[in-house]
Amino acid sequence: MEKKRIDDYEPGPVPSPRALDRFGFVKQEHNNSSDAFTKSRSASEYERDERRVRKWRKMIGVGGSDWKHYVRRKPHVVKRRIRKGIPDCLRGLVWQLISGSRDLLLMNPGVYECFDRWLLPKYVPIMLFLIHGDSLQILSVLLLPRYSSAQEALFFMQQLVIYETSASELDIIRDISRTFPSHVFFQQRHGPGQRSLYNVLKAYSVYDRDVGYVQGMGFLAGLLLLYMSEEDAFWLLVALLKGAVHAPMEGLYLVGLPLVQQYLFQFEQLVREFLPKLGEHFTQEMINPSMYASQWFITVFSYSFPFHLALRIWDVFLSEGVKIVFKVGLALLKYCHDDLVKLPFEKLIQALRNFPEDAMDPDTLLPMAYSIKVSKRLEELKLEYEKNNGKLVRSAELGRK
């Protein structure tokens, strides 16, 4: 049977108009937390926000032209301003600048179209990523010479793309409607938002066959598409998973989710050390982080957290790396500590998956998270995990002999 692509489907009916919050999500009658501060904002607060935007524009320069120079001169100012929250009107551009994805895009013009649109430029660059610590070097080599005709080259590329995407295509189509279903951009079945999401995820599945597509990646791509074009979102996804600035994230989505397992081990140890009473209660009730924290790492809080909080976390995540996920997780547990230590298993699981609204206030939660220092301990726990995991692998290999 011939495999269908999302472009083969007709767009569904446009959803009936409904009240939206300031981010484009359908308002929930029982929960208006994301709009709470908007309703009570004074003229002075609006003026303050305008001043913030002007400061950011001056810091960035036209199209980001001054960004690197400013970061070199005043890194502490940049860090402080990012932690306070990037202005929403500049968020898409700043995310590209701090993640390194803008550099990837500029160094590889036209590559996204090769993967996503099946259009072929005169030459096809193949990316070879060489990871050295936290830096990313890209070596582009001209693999294909100029073809005798554009039709011949296009036919070759089409066959290559069709072959390489067959494994992930149906999974992507199946999951698209589950990604931010209450956002106006993604609500129309096979509409512009869902098609853009499909394009980015499919392009990445072609680009990185080791990862391909895994459920959860849609929330990363969907979040990015709300602030940038398909091509920009694709390269930011590449920057994150391949490690353009921080450690690569692709281990979150490889077979067996190896990086998820490492992060959950680290987080469990941190809970025991920073919140010993709660850690002991978790042990007694047989609660482990895989029961409540896996999605925190796989989607960087974009799956179930209030959107206004997720955005603030992503500002810092793209700038400072995954340690903010650990910090926010610990801050949440610390904020709810006194209630959590009293709950039995069933109610504890429910509470860990549905934190109270006051705990989700970014102006309360994030300063608490910033005060938690985990960098050194995370590195120690990573080495411990790798040592223990290496022993398990070697034991398994000896057992097979």
Tab-separated table of C-alpha atoms in Angstrom:
chain	number	residue	atom	x	y	z
A	1	MET	CA	0.000	0.000	0.000
A	2	GLU	CA	1.324	3.426	-0.918
A	3	LYS	CA	2.460	5.420	2.113
A	4	LYS	CA	0.686	8.736	2.580
A	5	ARG	CA	2.411	11.968	3.481
A	6	ILE	CA	0.662	14.734	5.373
A	7	ASP	CA	0.554	16.811	2.188
A	8	ASP	CA	-1.766	14.170	0.736
A	9	TYR	CA	-4.473	15.068	3.266
A	10	GLU	CA	-6.917	17.912	2.873
A	11	PRO	CA	-7.025	20.391	5.778
A	12	GLY	CA	-9.871	19.773	8.193
A	13	PRO	CA	-12.487	22.346	9.148
A	14	VAL	CA	-11.266	25.474	10.897
A	15	PRO	CA	-12.098	25.165	14.630
A	16	SER	CA	-14.867	27.408	15.948
A	17	PRO	CA	-13.574	30.717	17.348
A	18	ARG	CA	-12.926	30.574	21.090
A	19	ALA	CA	-11.358	32.920	23.609
A	20	LEU	CA	-7.564	32.641	23.580
A	21	ASP	CA	-4.929	33.596	26.109
A	22	ARG	CA	-2.043	35.882	25.167
A	23	PHE	CA	-0.008	32.937	23.855
A	24	GLY	CA	-2.720	31.573	21.561
A	25	PHE	CA	-4.031	28.740	23.746
A	26	VAL	CA	-7.759	28.221	24.244
A	27	LYS	CA	-8.653	29.658	27.625
A	28	GLN	CA	-9.684	27.202	30.302
A	29	GLU	CA	-12.480	28.477	32.498
A	30	HIS	CA	-11.056	26.895	35.630
A	31	ASN	CA	-7.477	28.096	35.132
A	32	ASN	CA	-6.466	31.566	34.002
A	33	SER	CA	-3.038	31.594	35.609
A	34	SER	CA	-1.176	32.403	32.380
A	35	ASP	CA	-3.236	35.563	31.952
A	36	ALA	CA	-3.469	36.550	35.581
A	37	PHE	CA	-0.781	39.213	35.534
A	38	THR	CA	-2.024	40.684	32.233
A	39	LYS	CA	-5.363	41.708	33.741
A	40	SER	CA	-3.826	43.671	36.585
A	41	ARG	CA	-0.979	45.361	34.764
A	42	SER	CA	-0.628	49.074	35.351
A	43	ALA	CA	0.599	51.748	32.937
A	44	SER	CA	3.919	51.856	34.791
A	45	GLU	CA	4.386	48.130	34.265
A	46	TYR	CA	3.779	48.485	30.542
A	47	GLU	CA	6.333	51.313	30.452
A	48	ARG	CA	8.809	49.127	32.325
A	49	ASP	CA	8.342	46.355	29.764
A	50	GLU	CA	8.914	48.806	26.926
A	51	ARG	CA	12.173	49.878	28.549
A	52	ARG	CA	13.193	46.234	28.806
A	53	VAL	CA	12.515	45.693	25.117
A	54	ARG	CA	14.576	48.745	24.206
A	55	LYS	CA	17.480	47.473	26.322
A	56	TRP	CA	17.278	44.075	24.661
A	57	ARG	CA	17.151	45.569	21.168
A	58	LYS	CA	20.240	47.623	21.913
A	59	MET	CA	21.983	44.560	23.300
A	60	ILE	CA	21.111	42.392	20.282
A	61	GLY	CA	21.590	44.861	17.458
A	62	VAL	CA	19.873	44.637	14.084
A	63	GLY	CA	19.214	40.973	13.338
A	64	GLY	CA	21.532	39.941	16.163
A	65	SER	CA	24.562	41.768	14.745
A	66	ASP	CA	25.782	43.021	18.155
A	67	TRP	CA	24.956	39.928	20.199
A	68	LYS	CA	28.323	38.142	20.341
A	69	HIS	CA	30.189	41.357	21.048
A	70	TYR	CA	27.849	42.219	23.935
A	71	VAL	CA	28.033	38.692	25.395
A	72	ARG	CA	31.841	38.857	25.413
A	73	ARG	CA	31.848	42.269	27.072
A	74	LYS	CA	29.074	41.793	29.635
A	75	PRO	CA	28.284	38.083	30.157
A	76	HIS	CA	26.893	38.645	33.660
A	77	VAL	CA	24.453	41.283	32.407
A	78	VAL	CA	23.253	38.905	29.694
A	79	LYS	CA	22.797	36.079	32.195
A	80	ARG	CA	20.851	38.299	34.579
A	81	ARG	CA	18.557	39.608	31.862
A	82	ILE	CA	17.871	36.137	30.469
A	83	ARG	CA	16.956	34.883	33.927
A	84	LYS	CA	14.496	37.755	34.304
A	85	GLY	CA	12.826	36.617	31.083
A	86	ILE	CA	13.409	37.410	27.416
A	87	PRO	CA	10.782	39.813	25.969
A	88	ASP	CA	8.262	37.708	24.092
A	89	CYS	CA	8.551	39.791	20.915
A	90	LEU	CA	12.296	39.007	20.754
A	91	ARG	CA	12.235	35.477	22.128
A	92	GLY	CA	12.510	33.641	18.805
A	93	LEU	CA	15.581	35.569	17.662
A	94	VAL	CA	17.315	35.420	21.045
A	95	TRP	CA	16.716	31.675	21.332
A	96	GLN	CA	18.486	31.199	18.004
A	97	LEU	CA	21.397	33.365	19.117
A	98	ILE	CA	21.977	31.736	22.501
A	99	SER	CA	21.542	28.176	21.187
A	100	GLY	CA	24.009	28.501	18.315
A	101	SER	CA	21.335	27.559	15.783
A	102	ARG	CA	21.627	30.841	13.895
A	103	ASP	CA	25.266	30.038	13.121
A	104	LEU	CA	24.318	26.554	11.902
A	105	LEU	CA	21.695	27.996	9.571
A	106	LEU	CA	24.049	30.612	8.128
A	107	MET	CA	26.769	28.037	7.534
A	108	ASN	CA	24.377	25.652	5.787
A	109	PRO	CA	22.085	27.645	3.493
A	110	GLY	CA	19.534	25.568	1.605
A	111	VAL	CA	20.160	22.359	3.534
A	112	TYR	CA	16.767	22.345	5.254
A	113	GLU	CA	15.007	22.531	1.899
A	114	CYS	CA	16.931	19.444	0.786
A	115	PHE	CA	15.544	17.436	3.660
A	116	ASP	CA	12.104	18.967	3.943
A	117	ARG	CA	10.996	20.101	0.492
A	118	TRP	CA	13.006	17.671	-1.618
A	119	LEU	CA	14.499	20.611	-3.503
A	120	LEU	CA	18.063	20.153	-4.625
A	121	PRO	CA	20.589	22.987	-4.931
A	122	LYS	CA	23.545	22.598	-7.259
A	123	TYR	CA	25.513	20.810	-4.572
A	124	VAL	CA	24.359	18.723	-1.608
A	125	PRO	CA	26.402	19.319	1.547
A	126	ILE	CA	26.548	16.438	3.995
A	127	MET	CA	27.066	17.397	7.642
A	128	LEU	CA	29.715	15.586	9.615
A	129	PHE	CA	29.492	16.636	13.246
A	130	LEU	CA	32.636	16.402	15.341
A	131	ILE	CA	31.962	16.938	19.021
A	132	HIS	CA	34.788	18.308	21.153
A	133	GLY	CA	33.629	19.060	24.681
A	134	ASP	CA	30.951	21.721	24.494
A	135	SER	CA	31.958	22.973	21.076
A	136	LEU	CA	30.573	21.874	17.753
A	137	GLN	CA	32.621	21.889	14.564
A	138	ILE	CA	30.901	21.371	11.269
A	139	LEU	CA	32.668	19.954	8.256
A	140	SER	CA	30.729	20.357	5.021
A	141	VAL	CA	32.004	18.338	2.067
A	142	LEU	CA	30.657	18.412	-1.457
A	143	LEU	CA	29.435	14.888	-1.899
A	144	LEU	CA	27.478	15.205	-5.120
A	145	PRO	CA	28.910	16.869	-8.225
A	146	ARG	CA	26.670	18.903	-10.454
A	147	TYR	CA	24.253	16.671	-12.303
A	148	SER	CA	23.724	16.788	-16.053
A	149	SER	CA	20.189	18.039	-15.401
A	150	ALA	CA	18.185	19.350	-12.494
A	151	GLN	CA	15.575	16.644	-13.119
A	152	GLU	CA	18.176	13.884	-12.734
A	153	ALA	CA	19.482	15.352	-9.483
A	154	LEU	CA	15.977	15.897	-8.100
A	155	PHE	CA	14.977	12.309	-8.899
A	156	PHE	CA	18.035	10.982	-7.041
A	157	MET	CA	17.305	13.098	-3.978
A	158	GLN	CA	13.633	12.119	-3.929
A	159	GLN	CA	14.510	8.437	-3.916
A	160	LEU	CA	17.007	8.998	-1.095
A	161	VAL	CA	14.537	10.940	1.039
A	162	ILE	CA	11.671	8.497	0.443
A	163	TYR	CA	13.890	5.606	1.536
A	164	GLU	CA	15.230	7.312	4.626
A	165	THR	CA	11.934	8.632	6.012
A	166	SER	CA	9.844	5.496	5.709
A	167	ALA	CA	10.446	4.377	9.297
A	168	SER	CA	9.279	7.538	11.069
A	169	GLU	CA	6.646	9.065	8.818
A	170	LEU	CA	3.567	7.265	10.134
A	171	ASP	CA	4.628	7.804	13.765
A	172	ILE	CA	5.008	11.527	13.139
A	173	ILE	CA	1.585	11.801	11.487
A	174	ARG	CA	-0.008	9.833	14.321
A	175	ASP	CA	1.421	12.104	17.037
A	176	ILE	CA	0.950	15.511	15.432
A	177	SER	CA	-2.598	16.045	16.662
A	178	ARG	CA	-1.432	15.326	20.229
A	179	THR	CA	1.033	18.224	20.240
A	180	PHE	CA	-0.335	21.403	21.855
A	181	PRO	CA	-3.895	20.466	20.787
A	182	SER	CA	-5.354	23.527	22.520
A	183	HIS	CA	-3.168	26.023	20.644
A	184	VAL	CA	-4.817	27.840	17.765
A	185	PHE	CA	-1.824	27.233	15.467
A	186	PHE	CA	-2.056	23.459	15.777
A	187	GLN	CA	-5.803	22.949	16.156
A	188	GLN	CA	-6.830	22.559	12.511
A	189	ARG	CA	-6.363	18.980	11.389
A	190	HIS	CA	-3.711	18.904	8.627
A	191	GLY	CA	-3.759	22.725	8.757
A	192	PRO	CA	-0.715	25.024	8.468
A	193	GLY	CA	0.508	24.420	12.022
A	194	GLN	CA	0.306	20.649	11.843
A	195	ARG	CA	1.968	20.660	8.414
A	196	SER	CA	4.835	22.820	9.693
A	197	LEU	CA	5.287	20.512	12.657
A	198	TYR	CA	5.282	17.491	10.360
A	199	ASN	CA	7.824	19.128	8.044
A	200	VAL	CA	10.295	19.876	10.841
A	201	LEU	CA	10.002	16.469	12.499
A	202	LYS	CA	10.240	14.636	9.201
A	203	ALA	CA	13.259	16.700	8.162
A	204	TYR	CA	15.023	15.860	11.411
A	205	SER	CA	14.202	12.160	11.051
A	206	VAL	CA	15.952	12.240	7.657
A	207	TYR	CA	18.847	14.311	8.956
A	208	ASP	CA	19.575	12.085	11.974
A	209	ARG	CA	18.628	8.483	11.330
A	210	ASP	CA	20.074	7.305	14.657
A	211	VAL	CA	17.439	9.339	16.473
A	212	GLY	CA	14.793	9.437	13.753
A	213	TYR	CA	11.618	10.428	15.540
A	214	VAL	CA	10.568	9.713	19.127
A	215	GLN	CA	7.358	10.735	20.847
A	216	GLY	CA	8.073	13.863	22.881
A	217	MET	CA	10.190	15.532	20.212
A	218	GLY	CA	6.978	17.067	18.859
A	219	PHE	CA	6.645	19.296	21.908
A	220	LEU	CA	10.148	20.667	21.399
A	221	ALA	CA	9.520	21.352	17.725
A	222	GLY	CA	6.020	22.678	18.396
A	223	LEU	CA	7.265	25.139	20.993
A	224	LEU	CA	9.954	26.397	18.632
A	225	LEU	CA	7.486	26.820	15.745
A	226	LEU	CA	5.445	29.242	17.829
A	227	TYR	CA	8.439	31.601	17.778
A	228	MET	CA	10.235	30.990	14.484
A	229	SER	CA	10.051	29.602	10.959
A	230	GLU	CA	10.304	25.925	10.037
A	231	GLU	CA	13.927	26.262	8.960
A	232	ASP	CA	14.902	28.126	12.134
A	233	ALA	CA	13.106	25.536	14.279
A	234	PHE	CA	14.867	22.689	12.452
A	235	TRP	CA	18.325	24.133	13.086
A	236	LEU	CA	17.550	24.860	16.727
A	237	LEU	CA	16.494	21.229	17.105
A	238	VAL	CA	19.826	20.234	15.525
A	239	ALA	CA	21.704	22.588	17.858
A	240	LEU	CA	20.045	21.037	20.915
A	241	LEU	CA	20.346	17.387	19.992
A	242	LYS	CA	23.855	17.610	18.533
A	243	GLY	CA	25.236	19.967	21.163
A	244	ALA	CA	26.077	23.238	19.437
A	245	VAL	CA	26.602	25.063	22.750
A	246	HIS	CA	25.806	22.658	25.581
A	247	ALA	CA	26.057	18.875	25.955
A	248	PRO	CA	24.182	16.965	23.209
A	249	MET	CA	20.606	15.945	24.021
A	250	GLU	CA	20.200	13.184	21.459
A	251	GLY	CA	20.606	10.553	24.184
A	252	LEU	CA	17.132	11.526	25.405
A	253	TYR	CA	15.677	9.993	22.244
A	254	LEU	CA	18.027	7.150	21.284
A	255	VAL	CA	16.941	3.535	21.745
A	256	GLY	CA	16.678	2.815	25.458
A	257	LEU	CA	16.606	6.538	26.316
A	258	PRO	CA	20.125	6.363	27.826
A	259	LEU	CA	20.331	10.044	28.773
A	260	VAL	CA	16.915	9.928	30.436
A	261	GLN	CA	18.145	7.054	32.599
A	262	GLN	CA	21.235	9.051	33.562
A	263	TYR	CA	19.255	12.176	34.398
A	264	LEU	CA	16.751	10.232	36.518
A	265	PHE	CA	19.612	8.636	38.462
A	266	GLN	CA	21.174	12.041	39.070
A	267	PHE	CA	17.857	13.600	40.059
A	268	GLU	CA	17.036	10.829	42.534
A	269	GLN	CA	20.390	11.294	44.254
A	270	LEU	CA	19.927	15.082	44.373
A	271	VAL	CA	16.490	14.717	45.979
A	272	ARG	CA	17.995	12.516	48.690
A	273	GLU	CA	20.784	15.002	49.329
A	274	PHE	CA	18.903	18.316	49.090
A	275	LEU	CA	15.574	17.101	50.523
A	276	PRO	CA	16.481	14.108	52.721
A	277	LYS	CA	13.131	13.875	54.523
A	278	LEU	CA	11.230	13.834	51.234
A	279	GLY	CA	13.752	11.449	49.710
A	280	GLU	CA	13.204	9.020	52.568
A	281	HIS	CA	9.432	9.342	52.165
A	282	PHE	CA	9.763	8.574	48.453
A	283	THR	CA	11.773	5.446	49.326
A	284	GLN	CA	9.158	4.289	51.832
A	285	GLU	CA	6.351	4.819	49.335
A	286	MET	CA	8.454	3.261	46.509
A	287	ILE	CA	8.360	6.431	44.410
A	288	ASN	CA	11.148	6.955	41.906
A	289	PRO	CA	11.667	9.833	39.430
A	290	SER	CA	10.653	7.739	36.408
A	291	MET	CA	7.093	7.920	37.733
A	292	TYR	CA	6.875	11.713	37.534
A	293	ALA	CA	10.004	13.374	36.113
A	294	SER	CA	10.742	11.647	32.787
A	295	GLN	CA	8.667	14.146	30.799
A	296	TRP	CA	10.429	17.030	32.538
A	297	PHE	CA	13.643	16.021	30.789
A	298	ILE	CA	12.232	14.646	27.525
A	299	THR	CA	10.189	17.783	26.781
A	300	VAL	CA	12.012	20.311	29.014
A	301	PHE	CA	8.750	21.071	30.852
A	302	SER	CA	6.885	21.935	27.638
A	303	TYR	CA	4.445	19.003	27.898
A	304	SER	CA	2.344	19.723	30.976
A	305	PHE	CA	3.647	22.886	32.635
A	306	PRO	CA	1.885	26.247	32.271
A	307	PHE	CA	3.156	27.812	29.068
A	308	HIS	CA	4.294	31.082	30.644
A	309	LEU	CA	6.477	29.111	33.078
A	310	ALA	CA	7.789	26.782	30.355
A	311	LEU	CA	8.927	29.797	28.316
A	312	ARG	CA	10.883	31.254	31.221
A	313	ILE	CA	12.524	27.884	31.822
A	314	TRP	CA	13.418	27.581	28.135
A	315	ASP	CA	15.036	31.025	28.195
A	316	VAL	CA	17.472	29.759	30.815
A	317	PHE	CA	17.719	26.225	29.429
A	318	LEU	CA	18.986	27.449	26.056
A	319	SER	CA	21.441	29.782	27.768
A	320	GLU	CA	22.721	27.664	30.666
A	321	GLY	CA	21.933	24.075	29.728
A	322	VAL	CA	20.036	21.165	31.256
A	323	LYS	CA	20.998	21.952	34.849
A	324	ILE	CA	17.998	24.300	35.016
A	325	VAL	CA	15.701	21.261	34.633
A	326	PHE	CA	17.244	19.725	37.749
A	327	LYS	CA	17.035	23.044	39.603
A	328	VAL	CA	13.383	23.634	38.741
A	329	GLY	CA	12.497	20.055	39.665
A	330	LEU	CA	14.188	20.399	43.048
A	331	ALA	CA	12.606	23.814	43.613
A	332	LEU	CA	9.140	22.395	42.933
A	333	LEU	CA	9.651	19.568	45.399
A	334	LYS	CA	11.067	21.980	47.967
A	335	TYR	CA	8.124	24.364	47.559
A	336	CYS	CA	5.617	21.523	48.084
A	337	HIS	CA	7.775	19.607	50.559
A	338	ASP	CA	5.583	19.883	53.637
A	339	ASP	CA	2.516	18.628	51.790
A	340	LEU	CA	4.276	15.860	49.867
A	341	VAL	CA	5.833	14.188	52.937
A	342	LYS	CA	2.333	13.578	54.358
A	343	LEU	CA	0.846	11.837	51.311
A	344	PRO	CA	0.483	8.082	50.713
A	345	PHE	CA	1.472	6.496	47.398
A	346	GLU	CA	-1.664	7.119	45.316
A	347	LYS	CA	-2.102	10.739	46.363
A	348	LEU	CA	1.635	11.351	46.131
A	349	ILE	CA	1.752	10.251	42.491
A	350	GLN	CA	-1.200	12.491	41.691
A	351	ALA	CA	0.387	15.477	43.469
A	352	LEU	CA	3.691	14.994	41.630
A	353	ARG	CA	1.882	15.132	38.313
A	354	ASN	CA	-0.385	18.055	39.227
A	355	PHE	CA	1.417	20.746	41.178
A	356	PRO	CA	-0.666	23.571	42.688
A	357	GLU	CA	-1.049	26.814	40.768
A	358	ASP	CA	0.904	28.892	43.282
A	359	ALA	CA	3.902	26.574	42.846
A	360	MET	CA	3.906	27.357	39.128
A	361	ASP	CA	4.448	31.096	39.508
A	362	PRO	CA	7.748	31.784	37.687
A	363	ASP	CA	8.514	34.809	39.854
A	364	THR	CA	8.392	32.557	42.916
A	365	LEU	CA	9.697	29.265	41.580
A	366	LEU	CA	12.617	30.407	39.417
A	367	PRO	CA	14.482	32.495	42.034
A	368	MET	CA	14.236	29.455	44.287
A	369	ALA	CA	15.641	27.302	41.479
A	370	TYR	CA	18.504	29.732	40.779
A	371	SER	CA	19.577	29.521	44.432
A	372	ILE	CA	20.143	25.754	44.195
A	373	LYS	CA	23.715	24.916	43.193
A	374	VAL	CA	24.032	21.584	41.402
A	375	SER	CA	26.707	21.894	38.695
A	376	LYS	CA	29.577	20.224	40.552
A	377	ARG	CA	27.381	17.498	42.030
A	378	LEU	CA	25.807	16.735	38.650
A	379	GLU	CA	29.235	16.108	37.159
A	380	GLU	CA	30.188	13.822	40.059
A	381	LEU	CA	26.938	11.877	39.735
A	382	LYS	CA	27.414	11.583	35.982
A	383	LEU	CA	30.814	9.932	36.512
A	384	GLU	CA	29.313	7.656	39.173
A	385	TYR	CA	26.485	6.651	36.836
A	386	GLU	CA	28.873	5.966	33.956
A	387	LYS	CA	31.098	3.894	36.227
A	388	ASN	CA	28.166	1.843	37.560
A	389	ASN	CA	26.589	1.494	34.148
A	390	GLY	CA	29.878	0.371	32.662
A	391	LYS	CA	30.106	-2.371	35.297
A	392	LEU	CA	26.578	-3.534	34.441
A	393	VAL	CA	27.402	-3.656	30.732
A	394	ARG	CA	30.590	-5.615	31.339
A	395	SER	CA	28.743	-8.030	33.647
A	396	ALA	CA	26.094	-8.614	30.998
A	397	GLU	CA	28.769	-9.255	28.364
A	398	LEU	CA	30.548	-11.759	30.631
A	399	GLY	CA	27.235	-13.500	31.312
A	400	ARG	CA	26.696	-14.040	27.597
A	401	LYS	CA	30.100	-15.684	27.154
